C-alpha positions as MATLAB code, in Angstrom:
seq = 'MSAPSERTVSLRGGTLTARVREAGDGPPVIYLHGAEGPLPSWPPFLETLDRSHRMISPDLPGFGGSTGGEGINDVLDLSVYLLDLLDALGLERVAIVGHDLGGMAAAELAAVAGNRVASLALIAPLGLWVDDDPILDFYATPRADLTPLAWHDPASGTATAVLTPPQTEAEAQIAALELNHGLAASTRLLWPIPDRGLKRRIHRIICPALLIWGASDGVVPPTYGPRWKSALSDARLEVVPGAGHYPMLEQPTAVTDAITPFLRLHGA';
ca = [
      17.647   11.534   -8.610;
      14.057   12.509  -10.916;
      11.266   14.712  -10.207;
       8.029   12.750  -10.147;
       5.573   13.995  -12.803;
       1.969   14.190  -12.150;
      -1.156   13.717  -14.278;
      -4.641   12.822  -14.060;
      -5.551    9.441  -15.888;
      -9.299    8.778  -17.269;
     -10.704    5.597  -16.421;
     -14.228    4.086  -17.745;
     -14.978    6.575  -20.269;
     -14.112    9.493  -18.200;
     -16.583    8.413  -15.146;
     -13.518    7.976  -13.005;
     -10.409    9.942  -12.763;
      -7.018    8.762  -11.164;
      -4.249   11.061  -10.105;
      -1.142    9.138  -10.826;
       2.536   10.228   -9.929;
       5.561    8.747  -11.007;
       9.398    8.734  -11.778;
      12.331    6.857  -13.129;
      12.801    4.609  -16.140;
      13.007    0.978  -16.681;
      10.587   -2.014  -16.008;
       7.333   -0.309  -14.608;
       6.339   -0.745  -11.075;
       3.074    0.201   -9.327;
       3.358    1.304   -5.599;
      -0.221    1.397   -3.868;
      -0.495    3.095   -0.584;
      -2.009    2.257    2.472;
      -5.322    3.289    4.027;
      -3.731    6.670    5.762;
      -3.744    7.858    2.273;
      -0.914    8.796   -0.351;
       2.327   10.026    0.743;
       2.300   13.943    0.611;
       5.756   13.530   -1.122;
       8.110   11.392   -3.296;
       9.911   10.260   -0.360;
      13.257    8.907   -0.225;
      12.337    4.825   -0.663;
      10.662    6.133   -3.928;
      13.812    8.024   -4.913;
      15.950    5.210   -4.759;
      13.700    2.653   -6.130;
      12.805    5.163   -9.324;
      16.768    4.754  -10.189;
      16.613    1.413  -11.530;
      12.495    1.254  -12.380;
       9.571    3.334  -13.414;
       8.098    4.007  -10.547;
       3.992    4.628  -10.541;
       2.328    5.790   -7.324;
      -1.504    6.158   -8.081;
      -4.084    7.263   -5.499;
      -6.611    4.409   -4.824;
     -10.049    5.673   -5.493;
     -11.273    7.711   -3.204;
      -8.214    8.908   -1.958;
      -6.253   12.100   -2.552;
      -6.585   13.150   -6.232;
      -8.913   10.362   -7.313;
     -12.451    9.651   -7.494;
     -14.297    7.157   -7.649;
     -14.348    6.064   -3.835;
     -18.249    5.681   -3.638;
     -18.271    2.901   -6.129;
     -15.797    0.378   -4.587;
     -17.802   -1.769   -1.907;
     -15.614   -4.843   -1.945;
     -12.268   -6.097   -2.929;
     -13.474   -7.602   -5.974;
     -14.664   -3.865   -7.498;
     -10.968   -2.651   -6.146;
      -9.467   -5.774   -8.332;
     -11.524   -4.697  -11.141;
     -10.467   -0.672  -10.661;
      -6.834   -1.811  -10.698;
      -7.464   -4.200  -13.586;
      -8.882   -0.692  -15.511;
      -6.133    1.646  -14.425;
      -3.595   -0.688  -15.701;
      -4.876   -0.988  -19.303;
      -5.245    2.854  -19.120;
      -1.589    3.114  -18.380;
      -0.819    0.622  -21.152;
       0.865   -1.708  -18.209;
       0.095   -5.626  -19.406;
       1.933   -6.778  -16.760;
       3.624   -5.028  -13.607;
       5.280   -5.800  -10.182;
       3.365   -4.037   -7.334;
       4.663   -2.917   -4.166;
       1.698   -2.248   -1.790;
       1.746   -1.062    1.899;
      -1.385   -1.759    4.181;
      -4.246   -1.546    2.398;
      -2.266   -1.108   -0.622;
      -1.109   -4.813    0.040;
      -4.101   -6.143    0.508;
      -4.929   -4.366   -3.037;
      -2.029   -6.096   -4.548;
      -2.651   -9.487   -3.075;
      -6.337   -9.327   -4.195;
      -5.432   -8.393   -7.696;
      -2.827  -11.330   -7.997;
      -5.214  -13.518   -6.840;
      -7.600  -13.213   -9.609;
      -5.653  -11.935  -12.515;
      -2.436  -13.397  -12.146;
      -1.232  -12.915  -15.401;
      -0.957   -9.277  -14.861;
       1.037   -9.354  -11.887;
       5.092  -10.086  -11.900;
       5.720  -10.096   -8.245;
       4.387   -8.805   -5.081;
       6.526   -6.626   -2.352;
       4.018   -6.329    0.248;
       4.850   -3.890    3.600;
       2.800   -5.134    6.128;
       0.029   -5.862    4.452;
      -3.551   -6.384    5.352;
      -6.038   -9.214    4.246;
      -5.411  -11.817    6.729;
      -7.244  -12.120    9.923;
      -6.884  -14.142   13.083;
      -9.166  -14.034   15.735;
      -6.547  -14.574   18.563;
      -3.894  -12.053   17.389;
      -5.734   -8.996   15.845;
      -4.745   -6.649   14.129;
      -5.555   -2.864   15.564;
      -8.562   -1.235   15.341;
      -7.055    1.662   13.944;
     -10.649    3.380   13.116;
     -11.225    3.226   17.104;
      -8.016    4.021   18.218;
      -7.437    7.411   19.589;
      -4.463    9.397   17.690;
      -2.378    9.488   20.604;
      -2.543    5.902   21.304;
      -2.243    4.832   17.350;
       1.036    6.968   16.988;
       3.354    5.071   19.398;
       1.906    1.850   17.819;
       2.540    2.713   14.175;
       6.146    4.221   14.865;
       9.022    3.077   16.200;
      10.550    6.599   17.188;
       7.299    8.616   17.031;
      10.055   11.767   18.099;
      12.112   11.162   14.709;
      12.591   13.448   11.988;
      10.529   11.179    9.633;
       7.497   10.702   12.053;
       7.236   14.264   12.681;
       7.831   15.364    9.534;
       4.153   13.124    8.587;
       2.648   13.541   11.890;
       2.878   17.590   11.799;
      -0.446   19.198   10.921;
      -0.542   21.785    7.897;
       0.659   24.923    8.617;
      -1.911   27.498    7.134;
      -6.064   27.099    7.302;
      -5.971   26.494    3.335;
      -3.688   23.472    3.527;
      -5.453   22.005    6.841;
      -9.083   22.165    4.917;
      -7.733   20.394    2.166;
      -6.062   18.031    4.156;
      -9.525   17.191    6.418;
     -11.446   16.814    3.016;
      -9.298   14.191    1.731;
      -9.067   12.425    5.158;
     -12.659   12.632    5.386;
     -12.977   11.125    1.699;
      -9.916    8.657    2.245;
     -11.860    7.370    5.703;
     -14.985    6.802    3.614;
     -13.194    4.670    1.085;
     -11.432    2.755    3.344;
     -13.948    1.680    5.862;
     -15.830    0.293    2.679;
     -13.026   -2.449    2.373;
     -11.559   -2.683    6.148;
     -14.296   -2.070    8.685;
     -15.317   -3.379   10.979;
     -12.375   -5.957   10.702;
     -10.140   -6.026    7.666;
     -10.539   -9.265    6.714;
     -12.315  -10.039    2.974;
     -11.735  -13.870    2.352;
      -8.218  -13.473    0.976;
      -7.414  -16.624    2.939;
     -10.002  -18.361    0.340;
      -8.249  -17.158   -2.523;
      -4.431  -16.867   -1.637;
      -3.654  -19.849   -2.925;
      -4.036  -18.440   -6.521;
      -1.023  -15.959   -5.837;
       1.561  -17.661   -7.928;
       4.026  -15.062   -8.366;
       7.235  -14.668   -6.244;
       6.647  -12.714   -3.134;
       8.333  -10.674   -0.725;
       7.149   -9.723    2.945;
       8.273   -6.714    4.640;
       7.454   -6.166    8.288;
       8.632   -3.632   10.818;
       9.975   -5.412   13.976;
       7.778   -3.006   16.114;
       4.895   -2.721   14.146;
       1.884   -2.502   16.456;
      -0.645   -1.956   13.866;
      -0.044   -5.299   11.726;
       1.639   -7.429   14.348;
       5.140   -9.184   13.153;
       3.163  -12.244   13.735;
       1.336  -12.124   10.828;
       4.749  -12.084    8.366;
       5.030  -15.960    9.218;
       1.423  -16.595    8.111;
       1.603  -14.711    5.125;
       4.816  -16.805    4.096;
       3.175  -20.018    4.490;
       0.135  -18.931    2.905;
       1.972  -17.978   -0.143;
       3.891  -20.443   -2.724;
       6.949  -18.227   -3.064;
       7.575  -15.520   -0.427;
      10.064  -14.494    1.437;
      10.217  -12.699    4.832;
      12.253   -9.476    5.637;
      12.060   -8.432    9.431;
      13.358   -4.672    9.502;
      14.624   -3.664   13.047;
      14.245   -0.214   13.765;
      10.726    0.289   12.231;
       6.981   -0.060   13.116;
       4.152   -0.056   10.608;
       5.933    2.238    7.942;
       9.192    0.364    7.419;
       9.617    2.280    4.274;
       9.663    5.403    5.846;
      11.650    5.077    9.235;
      14.149    2.442    7.529;
      14.080    3.535    3.642;
      17.406    2.073    3.103;
      16.791   -1.596    4.865;
      13.562   -1.502    2.608;
      15.184   -0.555   -0.413;
      18.400   -2.952   -0.129;
      15.570   -5.844   -0.139;
      13.017   -4.613   -2.588;
      15.487   -3.465   -5.239;
      17.090   -6.982   -6.107;
      13.965   -8.242   -5.618;
      12.400   -6.424   -8.442;
      15.463   -6.856  -10.677;
      15.106  -10.387  -10.513;
      11.473  -10.759  -10.474;
       9.911   -7.526  -12.403;
       7.781   -7.472  -15.246;
];
């Protein structure tokens, strides 16, 4: 296991900055986090993936340690931002693993700049919408109701570690500030519903895709998995038992057992 490094990457002549954590050697793989914001640590699934790949995890604009969320008003803005980030990192073509909002961002980038994306591993991605089978409105759902919908086992050690509030006042203030910034950034892209027209562009995605869904996902229903699979030209769907909206945290071995050979076959 290699410890992740952290740095600040300057974008657009220094007008924007992105916090980037990375670890490992090998073909580069970008991990894009979900609407809840960047993961607070380097979790086991990233530790496993960085044994064979250079895993790069940026904070999306407006989240965590990255600035610029106020300038990202639609998915085209976000795609251009990600292209700027790839340029700044010196990455011509990468595989992308994306969860939730990060999956939506990865798919949008692959639709408009397919030459930069070697493959997609999408974990419960947002981006498609069916009126008769809506995705949970997590902005309007009280936290007490959201937790059992998002986690297969909210009492597990993994869920408890993520859901436990900060222990010090200073940590709580930082967490509240980052949460507010992240909410502001994500609502520009996801509210009132996470549908920004991807269905009109998804045919442009030609790279191989691996779709991963938790069988107990109460946020983005597993029924969306087959819809994504049928909309993509080259996709495979894996449903992970014993996992909700965070299969990479609740069942990291099952997720990395699916992603690792996929990246070896379809990496940059």
